[in-house]
Every structure is written in C-alpha cells, then in structure tokens.
C-alpha cells in the first residue's frame, strides 16, 4: 500500500503542477484578449448611445487599434509556439525486426508496471536513458499504428495502445556493458514514466513548455531586416516571460513524474537495482575516457572508430583489472550481455559510433576519402603513428617560419632533416644546456622573439636595426629536396599520454520525462533557467568551432620567450588549418544511401556540428607540449625501436619491448616551462633515443 500511495501522491503532484502550467497559458490568453474585450465594450456602448461624445470616439479608435495589434501579436506568438519544431535528441532508431528480444523485454516491463509501452526504441551515444515525445507534426508522422499494437502486446488491454506514447531512448554503452538483468533494472523506472506521460494535462503542459522553448530558439536565430529583428525580439520577450512564469511549476511537475515512476518501479527487479546503479557510474567513467582519450585523436585524423561500444567494454574490463574495488565486476562477464538482445549488434554499434563522431566532433554523415572508419586492430598504425608524425611535421614547419636552423654549423652531412635535437636546442636556455652554434641571423631572430614581435612578423629589411628579427637562415649546403611530411592532418594534435578529464554535458528533449538512472529515487528536473541558451541542437542551433584559445598570455607567462613564440606559432597554424578543414567536415549529408541503421537525420538539423564538443579549446602551452611529445615519440620509434600502441584508458601510448613507457610529461614540461632539457635528455639516454637522427614525417 505504501508503494501504491507513493505512486498516487507523485502522480497527483505532477497533475496539479501541470494544471498550474496550463493556468499560466490561460492567463496569457486572457491578457491578450483583455484589450479586445475593452474594445467590444466601447463599441457596444457607442452603438447604444451610452458612451457618446468626441472623447469616447477617440478612445474607441485607440483601444480598437491596440486590441487589433495585441491580437495579431498574440496570434503570431501562439502560431510560432504551436508550429516551431521542438528540440529532439539525435538517436539511432532500433526497429523491432532488428531487436525483437529487446522489444519483448520492454513490453514485459510495461505490462508488469501497468503502464503504456513506449512507441519505439532508439539508441543514443550517451550514458543515460529517458523518454522522449516525438509526436510534434514537425518531427514527421507518428509510428505506424501496427507497431503500437505489437508493442502493447496481443494480450494487453486496449486502453494501453496509444499512438502518442513516447520513445524510449537507451544509452548504447548500457547495452554493451550491462547484463540483461541489469539493463532491465535500469529501464524499469524509465518505462514506468509512460504512465504519467499519458495523462492529458501533463502531456498538454509538456507540449506548451516545448513550444515555448522552440519559440525562444526561433527568436534567438534572428533576421537581417529590421522588421524581422523587431518581431523576433518581441517573440523572444514573450516566450521567455512565459517560461519564467511556469518554470517552477514545470520542474515540480517533472519531479512528481519521476517520483511516481521510481516508486512504481520498486516492485520490479529490486534486488538488481543497487548493482545496476554501480554499473551506470562505471559505464559513464569508461565511456568518458574512451571518447576523450581514444576516439578524439582518431576523429582529428579523419578516422572514426567503428566499434566504440566494443571499446567501452574493453576499457571497463581493463579498469576492473586495475581497480581492486572493481574485482567483482569481472565475474559478470560470464552472464548474458544486453547487446545479445539485438539481432545485429555490430551494425548498431557502427551506426552509434558514427553518430557519436558527428555529435562530439562534427564529422560528415557518411564515409569518404577524408572520413573513413578504423578498427581497433588498425588504431596504433593508422591513428597513433600518423598523429605523432603529423604533429611533428607541423612543429618543424613552424620552426622554419621562425628561422630556426635545421642543423648546427659543422654538423655532419645528412643531419639537416627534421630532428629532435633541433627542437631541444631551440627551446633550451643558454644556461640550462649547451646549444648548437647559431649564426648571427638566428641569434638576432632569437632575440627578436623576446620582444613584442610575434612569430608571424615579416623579415626586416637589410638595413634594419640589428635587434630586429632577421630573415630565416638558409643553409646553402642543404639539399633542396629535404624530406617533408607526406601526410599532414590539421586536426590531429593531442597529448599522446592522455587528456584532461572533461565532463560532457548531457542532452535531450527538455520536455521529456527522464527519471535518473543512477539514483532512482532522486527526481531530476529537466528545466533550467529560462535565460540559458537553447539546447545546441534543432533547427536553429549555432555551430561550435573548436579552435585554440587566442588569448592565453597568462598560460604562456610561465614559459620561456622562445617557447611562447613557438606556442603562438603553433596555435596560429592550428587555427588556420582548422578554419580550412571545418567547412568540409561540417557539410550537410548527401542523398547517397547510407548504412542499414543510421541516425534519425529527419528529426534533427545536422548543419551545426559538433553539437557537443568534448573539450574546451587547448591553451598554447598544451599545444606546444603535445607537439614536443609527439616529436619525442617519433624519435623513439625511428631511432630506438619503439612502437605505437593503444591503451584503453589513456589512449595513444609508446611501447618499448612490449611494455608501456613511463609518462614523459614532466620532462617535456620542464623543457617548455624552464627551458631545461636535462630531464628529457636523461629519459632519452636511458631508452637509447638519439635526438640528432632525422625522423620520418610521413
């Protein structure tokens, strides 16, 4: 009885808050009709002779014109609110034919919970699950009625067959990492949310909120002509005012829905809920590390891993081996994984992997010459090796623009190629390490980098002062066909030993019921401050271009003058390369046929990509550190027999004799921050790396 009472109390609270939201809508309608009512009174009074006179005639005209303007404005706002396309989460639809066991499990859950079954199932590249309403006309026709009949079950009651049931969105990492029983426990409170969602008042309140949210997006898009800008400003003001008025009621309504769903789901698989909660947190940790440290380097190289969900299983298995607290999780691997509920899990994994690349990086919708899939067995050679050599090539190109010699005077022939010694000698301070002899022109240029002149300052004239930057030195004995990189990917720079753990924002339809999966009894309101920007997806999303930070003087203050100049040059070069490559990577999908299972392109606008960048722009010091580390790794592979490898938790790694090397970040930071190459030289000497030997930049 307690559970039933809790369900009823939560549902009743949600309904009362939904009525409060609808009362806000009714009050807005009443305010819009008030001038018209006053105009009717004045007109009727004039026609009956009660309100006669010149003053009343003027008032009648003024009020009538005001009423007409208010009605037109209110009608326009109402039309935009009703017709605007609400934001929809990009997903991959799972047809019932491709996952009959999964649909059967969801049907069984809905039957046991005594709620309507979801109308469809979709996958999202995120560690979350929720219900999403896609019944708006702008989202296309609703699913066929036969699907709803099938999903409700042949023996189910007729009142459960609803053509407006929400879509169940499941995080793809859950399917591959969780066992069938754990997934069932995770989905139970989510599926239970279809009961309150079917209530007419709650559904109407959600439609109103989603319409206001979409109207704010329309107003934020703006127009060029003055009249449209005025109209958009008025639309935005009215929509935000209504959102602020019903924000609190909407949040409480969703809390009531989540509380009712969680209370109802307690009767289903209660013993597995604690284990399922642990797996949710573990899956998110492994998924986040896989995206930021493993997938991101591949995306920057124009390659997208085609088995991300398989990778998260490998990453979490490795984490279970390293973490003594996770020792018991390995025993779960003998149970049936939830991905067995799919007929073709490999096809679904590939579709979700491509969607993740588009959402988090902004890649194209189809495979091409510059955007091709890569398997995990090919990752070390196709991604790690090429990433390091591309960064090393960019580093030497910038050194060329700074006028840094390729080889010291008196060096042996054939040593004027791209060497690590060139980088070390340039960044090392005179009192930290002995540098190679420099010519007058190079010394002058080094002195010039400590002034206000940037790395792109043009060479001075021959009669310029001696303290000005001089033209780059050109060795007359150097061969004209010096080795140059054959492959140069502008988007492939990163630290090879891991990036910072950046939290990724969650996304979804702000009007959909989303009971939390990590804490089933803690309601999660989907509505935030109405002054926050519209979610970054939908018809009016703005593209997000990930470029290096332009103003990082504070970050470079702790580096040497030469290091700051080199970092500035690398930052500018990366910005130029990304600006040239971004239009091609963000192009709209073509009409060419794609894979059998693909993202729901018809439901969301993919012209603004990436929608959810994984990390903030890197600072100049981070870019410089990444490029020097890449050069060190290239030298280790070419002169000491090291090999590129993939670490499931830390991404690209360097192997010596089959063992992963120690983290060289402290040694590189010592060179960048203080100009001291001693620790890095000691590290290379211990491993037999020869910095004076040219490396291959192909």
CSV table of C-alpha atoms in Angstrom, one decimal, residues 666-667 670 676-684:
chain,number,residue,atom,x,y,z
A,666,UNK,CA,57.1,16.0,-16.5
A,667,UNK,CA,60.3,16.0,-18.6
A,670,UNK,CA,60.5,21.1,-17.7
A,676,UNK,CA,65.8,22.8,-19.2
A,677,UNK,CA,66.3,19.8,-21.5
A,678,UNK,CA,68.2,17.8,-18.8
A,679,UNK,CA,65.4,15.6,-17.6
A,680,UNK,CA,64.2,14.9,-21.2
A,681,UNK,CA,67.7,14.1,-22.4
A,682,UNK,CA,68.2,11.8,-19.4
A,683,UNK,CA,65.0,10.0,-20.2
A,684,UNK,CA,66.0,9.5,-23.8
